[in-house]
PDB file of C-alpha atoms in Angstrom:
ATOM      1  CA  UNK A 575    -141.597 126.477   3.232  1.00  0.00           C
ATOM      2  CA  UNK A 576    -138.815 127.941   5.380  1.00  0.00           C
ATOM      3  CA  UNK A 577    -139.559 127.254   9.043  1.00  0.00           C
ATOM      4  CA  UNK A 578    -137.586 128.794  11.893  1.00  0.00           C
ATOM      5  CA  UNK A 579    -137.097 126.495  14.906  1.00  0.00           C
ATOM      6  CA  UNK A 580    -135.206 127.269  18.106  1.00  0.00           C
ATOM      7  CA  UNK A 581    -132.011 125.119  18.025  1.00  0.00           C
ATOM      8  CA  UNK A 582    -131.672 124.955  21.834  1.00  0.00           C
ATOM      9  CA  UNK A 583    -135.296 124.411  22.758  1.00  0.00           C
ATOM     10  CA  UNK A 584    -137.263 123.299  19.678  1.00  0.00           C
ATOM     11  CA  UNK A 585    -140.905 124.350  19.817  1.00  0.00           C
ATOM     12  CA  UNK A 586    -143.055 121.220  20.128  1.00  0.00           C
ATOM     13  CA  UNK A 587    -145.728 122.592  17.797  1.00  0.00           C
ATOM     14  CA  UNK A 588    -143.188 123.247  15.030  1.00  0.00           C
ATOM     15  CA  UNK A 589    -141.581 119.802  15.441  1.00  0.00           C
ATOM     16  CA  UNK A 590    -145.042 118.224  15.197  1.00  0.00           C
ATOM     17  CA  UNK A 591    -145.708 120.225  12.040  1.00  0.00           C
ATOM     18  CA  UNK A 592    -142.563 118.845  10.362  1.00  0.00           C
ATOM     19  CA  UNK A 593    -143.228 115.292  11.590  1.00  0.00           C
ATOM     20  CA  UNK A 594    -146.718 115.418  10.043  1.00  0.00           C
ATOM     21  CA  UNK A 595    -145.013 116.238   6.735  1.00  0.00           C
ATOM     22  CA  UNK A 596    -142.547 113.343   7.188  1.00  0.00           C
ATOM     23  CA  UNK A 597    -145.430 110.933   7.933  1.00  0.00           C
ATOM     24  CA  UNK A 598    -147.074 111.919   4.647  1.00  0.00           C
ATOM     25  CA  UNK A 599    -143.885 111.053   2.718  1.00  0.00           C
ATOM     26  CA  UNK A 600    -142.508 114.589   2.661  1.00  0.00           C
ATOM     27  CA  UNK A 601    -138.827 115.480   2.342  1.00  0.00           C
ATOM     28  CA  UNK A 602    -137.308 118.009   4.712  1.00  0.00           C
ATOM     29  CA  UNK A 603    -134.009 119.794   5.266  1.00  0.00           C
ATOM     30  CA  UNK A 604    -132.890 120.084   8.877  1.00  0.00           C
ATOM     31  CA  UNK A 605    -129.798 121.058  10.908  1.00  0.00           C
ATOM     32  CA  UNK A 606    -127.399 118.522  12.439  1.00  0.00           C
ATOM     33  CA  UNK A 607    -124.109 118.822  14.324  1.00  0.00           C
ATOM     34  CA  UNK A 608    -122.239 118.605  11.000  1.00  0.00           C
ATOM     35  CA  UNK A 609    -124.096 119.961   7.940  1.00  0.00           C
ATOM     36  CA  UNK A 610    -127.686 120.717   7.102  1.00  0.00           C
ATOM     37  CA  UNK A 611    -129.190 117.404   6.097  1.00  0.00           C
ATOM     38  CA  UNK A 612    -131.953 116.258   3.759  1.00  0.00           C
ATOM     39  CA  UNK A 613    -134.179 113.507   5.058  1.00  0.00           C
ATOM     40  CA  UNK A 614    -137.394 111.527   5.119  1.00  0.00           C
ATOM     41  CA  UNK A 615    -138.912 108.640   7.075  1.00  0.00           C
ATOM     42  CA  UNK A 616    -136.755 105.539   6.364  1.00  0.00           C
ATOM     43  CA  UNK A 617    -139.933 103.447   6.198  1.00  0.00           C
ATOM     44  CA  UNK A 618    -141.167 105.377   3.155  1.00  0.00           C
ATOM     45  CA  UNK A 619    -139.566 103.884   0.032  1.00  0.00           C
ATOM     46  CA  UNK A 620    -141.067 106.440  -2.390  1.00  0.00           C
ATOM     47  CA  UNK A 621    -139.635 109.327  -0.344  1.00  0.00           C
ATOM     48  CA  UNK A 622    -136.212 107.620  -0.228  1.00  0.00           C
ATOM     49  CA  UNK A 623    -136.246 107.236  -4.015  1.00  0.00           C
ATOM     50  CA  UNK A 624    -137.033 110.956  -4.344  1.00  0.00           C
ATOM     51  CA  UNK A 625    -133.946 111.774  -2.249  1.00  0.00           C
ATOM     52  CA  UNK A 626    -131.790 109.544  -4.505  1.00  0.00           C
ATOM     53  CA  UNK A 627    -133.108 111.572  -7.462  1.00  0.00           C
ATOM     54  CA  UNK A 628    -132.524 114.940  -5.721  1.00  0.00           C
ATOM     55  CA  UNK A 629    -128.954 113.951  -4.827  1.00  0.00           C
ATOM     56  CA  UNK A 630    -128.370 112.222  -8.203  1.00  0.00           C
ATOM     57  CA  UNK A 631    -126.924 109.337  -6.242  1.00  0.00           C
ATOM     58  CA  UNK A 632    -126.340 105.698  -7.189  1.00  0.00           C
ATOM     59  CA  UNK A 633    -128.770 103.381  -5.377  1.00  0.00           C
ATOM     60  CA  UNK A 634    -125.858 101.087  -4.534  1.00  0.00           C
ATOM     61  CA  UNK A 635    -124.747 103.745  -2.029  1.00  0.00           C
ATOM     62  CA  UNK A 636    -127.319 103.754   0.775  1.00  0.00           C
ATOM     63  CA  UNK A 637    -127.834 106.833   2.918  1.00  0.00           C
ATOM     64  CA  UNK A 638    -127.093 106.857   6.625  1.00  0.00           C
ATOM     65  CA  UNK A 639    -129.918 107.559   9.051  1.00  0.00           C
ATOM     66  CA  UNK A 640    -130.552 109.264  12.382  1.00  0.00           C
ATOM     67  CA  UNK A 641    -131.838 107.586  15.527  1.00  0.00           C
ATOM     68  CA  UNK A 642    -132.935 109.666  18.544  1.00  0.00           C
ATOM     69  CA  UNK A 643    -130.743 107.791  21.034  1.00  0.00           C
ATOM     70  CA  UNK A 644    -128.406 104.854  21.585  1.00  0.00           C
ATOM     71  CA  UNK A 645    -131.196 102.578  22.849  1.00  0.00           C
ATOM     72  CA  UNK A 646    -133.058 103.135  19.619  1.00  0.00           C
ATOM     73  CA  UNK A 647    -130.062 102.026  17.524  1.00  0.00           C
ATOM     74  CA  UNK A 648    -130.346  98.473  18.890  1.00  0.00           C
ATOM     75  CA  UNK A 649    -133.696  98.140  17.075  1.00  0.00           C
ATOM     76  CA  UNK A 650    -132.045  98.817  13.724  1.00  0.00           C
ATOM     77  CA  UNK A 651    -128.565  97.334  14.148  1.00  0.00           C
ATOM     78  CA  UNK A 652    -126.704  94.532  15.865  1.00  0.00           C
ATOM     79  CA  UNK A 653    -124.725  96.122  18.690  1.00  0.00           C
ATOM     80  CA  UNK A 654    -122.106  94.114  20.583  1.00  0.00           C
ATOM     81  CA  UNK A 655    -121.005  95.062  24.103  1.00  0.00           C
ATOM     82  CA  UNK A 656    -117.811  96.486  22.584  1.00  0.00           C
ATOM     83  CA  UNK A 657    -119.739  98.670  20.129  1.00  0.00           C
ATOM     84  CA  UNK A 658    -122.195  99.798  22.806  1.00  0.00           C
ATOM     85  CA  UNK A 659    -119.449 100.877  25.230  1.00  0.00           C
ATOM     86  CA  UNK A 660    -117.635 102.930  22.605  1.00  0.00           C
ATOM     87  CA  UNK A 661    -120.752 104.504  21.140  1.00  0.00           C
ATOM     88  CA  UNK A 662    -122.010 105.416  24.595  1.00  0.00           C
ATOM     89  CA  UNK A 663    -118.838 107.450  25.161  1.00  0.00           C
ATOM     90  CA  UNK A 664    -119.246 109.424  21.939  1.00  0.00           C
ATOM     91  CA  UNK A 665    -122.967 109.858  21.279  1.00  0.00           C
ATOM     92  CA  UNK A 666    -124.708 112.128  20.694  1.00  0.00           C
ATOM     93  CA  UNK A 667    -121.971 113.550  18.513  1.00  0.00           C
ATOM     94  CA  UNK A 668    -120.617 114.072  14.974  1.00  0.00           C
ATOM     95  CA  UNK A 669    -120.121 110.375  14.190  1.00  0.00           C
ATOM     96  CA  UNK A 670    -121.570 107.885  11.723  1.00  0.00           C
ATOM     97  CA  UNK A 671    -121.200 104.289  12.904  1.00  0.00           C
ATOM     98  CA  UNK A 672    -121.317 101.477  10.360  1.00  0.00           C
ATOM     99  CA  UNK A 673    -123.021  98.426  11.873  1.00  0.00           C
ATOM    100  CA  UNK A 674    -124.783  95.261  10.692  1.00  0.00           C
ATOM    101  CA  UNK A 675    -128.384  96.246  10.023  1.00  0.00           C
ATOM    102  CA  UNK A 676    -131.305  94.417  11.592  1.00  0.00           C
ATOM    103  CA  UNK A 677    -134.431  93.138   9.805  1.00  0.00           C
ATOM    104  CA  UNK A 678    -136.157  96.390  10.772  1.00  0.00           C
ATOM    105  CA  UNK A 679    -134.063  98.308   8.227  1.00  0.00           C
ATOM    106  CA  UNK A 680    -135.576  98.452   4.716  1.00  0.00           C
ATOM    107  CA  UNK A 681    -133.382  96.749   2.095  1.00  0.00           C
ATOM    108  CA  UNK A 682    -132.962 100.012   0.169  1.00  0.00           C
ATOM    109  CA  UNK A 683    -131.097 101.349   3.241  1.00  0.00           C
ATOM    110  CA  UNK A 684    -128.568  98.502   3.449  1.00  0.00           C
ATOM    111  CA  UNK A 685    -125.323  97.853   1.572  1.00  0.00           C
ATOM    112  CA  UNK A 686    -124.693  94.515  -0.145  1.00  0.00           C
ATOM    113  CA  UNK A 687    -122.993  93.437   3.076  1.00  0.00           C
ATOM    114  CA  UNK A 688    -126.222  94.300   4.960  1.00  0.00           C
ATOM    115  CA  UNK A 689    -124.560  97.161   6.828  1.00  0.00           C
ATOM    116  CA  UNK A 690    -126.008 100.555   7.696  1.00  0.00           C
ATOM    117  CA  UNK A 691    -124.592 103.948   8.672  1.00  0.00           C
ATOM    118  CA  UNK A 692    -126.263 105.253  11.827  1.00  0.00           C
ATOM    119  CA  UNK A 693    -126.061 108.670  13.505  1.00  0.00           C
ATOM    120  CA  UNK A 694    -127.180 110.205  16.799  1.00  0.00           C
ATOM    121  CA  UNK A 695    -126.216 113.837  16.177  1.00  0.00           C
ATOM    122  CA  UNK A 696    -125.749 116.382  18.923  1.00  0.00           C
ATOM    123  CA  UNK A 697    -128.520 118.592  17.593  1.00  0.00           C
ATOM    124  CA  UNK A 698    -131.793 119.046  19.453  1.00  0.00           C
ATOM    125  CA  UNK A 699    -133.903 119.642  16.336  1.00  0.00           C
ATOM    126  CA  UNK A 700    -132.706 116.500  14.508  1.00  0.00           C
ATOM    127  CA  UNK A 701    -133.169 114.349  17.633  1.00  0.00           C
ATOM    128  CA  UNK A 702    -136.626 115.785  18.355  1.00  0.00           C
ATOM    129  CA  UNK A 703    -137.767 114.995  14.788  1.00  0.00           C
ATOM    130  CA  UNK A 704    -136.592 111.362  14.952  1.00  0.00           C
ATOM    131  CA  UNK A 705    -138.067 110.888  18.433  1.00  0.00           C
ATOM    132  CA  UNK A 706    -141.458 112.372  17.547  1.00  0.00           C
ATOM    133  CA  UNK A 707    -141.643 110.467  14.239  1.00  0.00           C
ATOM    134  CA  UNK A 708    -140.905 107.154  15.936  1.00  0.00           C
ATOM    135  CA  UNK A 709    -138.788 105.997  12.971  1.00  0.00           C
ATOM    136  CA  UNK A 710    -135.239 106.910  11.952  1.00  0.00           C
ATOM    137  CA  UNK A 711    -134.757 109.740   9.459  1.00  0.00           C
ATOM    138  CA  UNK A 712    -132.524 109.648   6.375  1.00  0.00           C
ATOM    139  CA  UNK A 713    -129.390 111.729   6.820  1.00  0.00           C
ATOM    140  CA  UNK A 714    -127.607 113.001   3.736  1.00  0.00           C
ATOM    141  CA  UNK A 715    -125.866 116.361   3.467  1.00  0.00           C
ATOM    142  CA  UNK A 716    -127.749 119.174   1.730  1.00  0.00           C
ATOM    143  CA  UNK A 717    -125.445 119.656  -1.256  1.00  0.00           C
ATOM    144  CA  UNK A 718    -125.808 120.335  -4.948  1.00  0.00           C
ATOM    145  CA  UNK A 719    -124.733 117.594  -7.427  1.00  0.00           C
ATOM    146  CA  UNK A 720    -121.154 118.960  -7.358  1.00  0.00           C
ATOM    147  CA  UNK A 721    -120.989 118.380  -3.621  1.00  0.00           C
ATOM    148  CA  UNK A 722    -121.072 122.079  -2.724  1.00  0.00           C
ATOM    149  CA  UNK A 723    -122.492 122.616   0.761  1.00  0.00           C
ATOM    150  CA  UNK A 724    -125.352 124.981   1.554  1.00  0.00           C
ATOM    151  CA  UNK A 725    -124.404 126.732   4.788  1.00  0.00           C
ATOM    152  CA  UNK A 726    -127.363 129.111   4.800  1.00  0.00           C
ATOM    153  CA  UNK A 727    -130.831 127.487   5.078  1.00  0.00           C
ATOM    154  CA  UNK A 728    -132.440 130.301   3.046  1.00  0.00           C
ATOM    155  CA  UNK A 729    -130.058 129.606   0.125  1.00  0.00           C
ATOM    156  CA  UNK A 730    -130.788 125.889   0.502  1.00  0.00           C
ATOM    157  CA  UNK A 731    -134.511 126.700   0.369  1.00  0.00           C
ATOM    158  CA  UNK A 732    -134.094 128.784  -2.801  1.00  0.00           C
ATOM    159  CA  UNK A 733    -131.969 126.124  -4.535  1.00  0.00           C
ATOM    160  CA  UNK A 734    -134.196 123.091  -3.884  1.00  0.00           C
ATOM    161  CA  UNK A 735    -137.496 125.016  -4.217  1.00  0.00           C
ATOM    162  CA  UNK A 736    -140.444 122.618  -4.589  1.00  0.00           C
ATOM    163  CA  UNK A 737    -138.314 119.462  -4.294  1.00  0.00           C
ATOM    164  CA  UNK A 738    -138.443 119.802  -0.495  1.00  0.00           C
ATOM    165  CA  UNK A 739    -141.637 120.236   1.508  1.00  0.00           C
ATOM    166  CA  UNK A 740    -139.923 122.203   4.280  1.00  0.00           C
ATOM    167  CA  UNK A 741    -136.508 123.655   5.111  1.00  0.00           C
ATOM    168  CA  UNK A 742    -135.887 124.170   8.818  1.00  0.00           C
ATOM    169  CA  UNK A 743    -133.856 127.214   9.774  1.00  0.00           C
ATOM    170  CA  UNK A 744    -132.133 126.036  12.932  1.00  0.00           C
ATOM    171  CA  UNK A 745    -129.327 128.580  12.887  1.00  0.00           C
ATOM    172  CA  UNK A 746    -125.663 128.025  11.979  1.00  0.00           C
ATOM    173  CA  UNK A 747    -124.128 124.527  12.020  1.00  0.00           C
ATOM    174  CA  UNK A 748    -120.422 123.503  12.121  1.00  0.00           C
ATOM    175  CA  UNK A 749    -120.237 122.620   8.386  1.00  0.00           C
ATOM    176  CA  UNK A 750    -117.770 119.770   8.854  1.00  0.00           C
ATOM    177  CA  UNK A 751    -118.456 116.125   7.948  1.00  0.00           C
ATOM    178  CA  UNK A 752    -119.005 113.427  10.557  1.00  0.00           C
ATOM    179  CA  UNK A 753    -116.273 110.916  11.329  1.00  0.00           C
ATOM    180  CA  UNK A 754    -117.271 107.524   9.920  1.00  0.00           C
ATOM    181  CA  UNK A 755    -116.254 104.442  11.902  1.00  0.00           C
ATOM    182  CA  UNK A 756    -117.044 100.824  11.101  1.00  0.00           C
ATOM    183  CA  UNK A 757    -117.547  98.599  14.142  1.00  0.00           C
ATOM    184  CA  UNK A 758    -118.344  95.444  12.166  1.00  0.00           C
ATOM    185  CA  UNK A 759    -117.068  92.290  13.944  1.00  0.00           C
ATOM    186  CA  UNK A 760    -115.729  94.515  16.766  1.00  0.00           C
ATOM    187  CA  UNK A 761    -112.850  95.625  14.547  1.00  0.00           C
ATOM    188  CA  UNK A 762    -112.839  99.450  14.495  1.00  0.00           C
ATOM    189  CA  UNK A 763    -112.039 100.883  11.085  1.00  0.00           C
ATOM    190  CA  UNK A 764    -111.929 104.636  10.507  1.00  0.00           C
ATOM    191  CA  UNK A 765    -113.508 105.169   7.089  1.00  0.00           C
ATOM    192  CA  UNK A 766    -113.489 108.972   7.203  1.00  0.00           C
ATOM    193  CA  UNK A 767    -111.840 111.465   9.520  1.00  0.00           C
ATOM    194  CA  UNK A 768    -114.304 114.244  10.308  1.00  0.00           C
ATOM    195  CA  UNK A 769    -115.518 116.478  13.111  1.00  0.00           C
ATOM    196  CA  UNK A 770    -115.499 113.820  15.833  1.00  0.00           C
ATOM    197  CA  UNK A 771    -112.359 112.803  17.739  1.00  0.00           C
ATOM    198  CA  UNK A 772    -111.453 109.196  16.785  1.00  0.00           C
ATOM    199  CA  UNK A 773    -108.396 108.700  19.025  1.00  0.00           C
ATOM    200  CA  UNK A 774    -110.010 105.786  20.899  1.00  0.00           C
ATOM    201  CA  UNK A 775    -110.129 103.782  17.659  1.00  0.00           C
ATOM    202  CA  UNK A 776    -106.528 104.336  16.582  1.00  0.00           C
TER     203      UNK A 776
END
């Protein structure tokens, strides 16, 4: 199903429709402030395993996930005062922050070092989905196994067909990766340079 949602003012009824699908273990494609992403409820292990299969990805490489706001992150990660101050300056935005995961994060979502990649994207649709669901949502770019990006949601819909329950058409997105910054032990480490400005960490 290809579902058009207003990117500036997402219709509540449409968001609720997608969240009902997520609650039933469905997998959806949705816009972010970087790429179109593929996601599910992080509390649904079967759905997560389906996304690993769709992406043909090694289970030793956990996906990052989206929280609706900075306050919500503290439920799923350990945030020091240093990390909080810096994240507050940059979020919502095109960043993935690597933090120590809390006990609330399912093991399948953590690295061997018990870290997690967390996003609060500057995209009203993605934030509305995570907020309405009440749990974080997996965030992995909507690509084919070669890593080629789908810029057009209708092409994404045609490619994945019945492997996704719904593809949201939320208009064009920047099509640039997020900057990835580790804030473990209050030592900033830039893992990937992407769309977000990382000057404060250099």
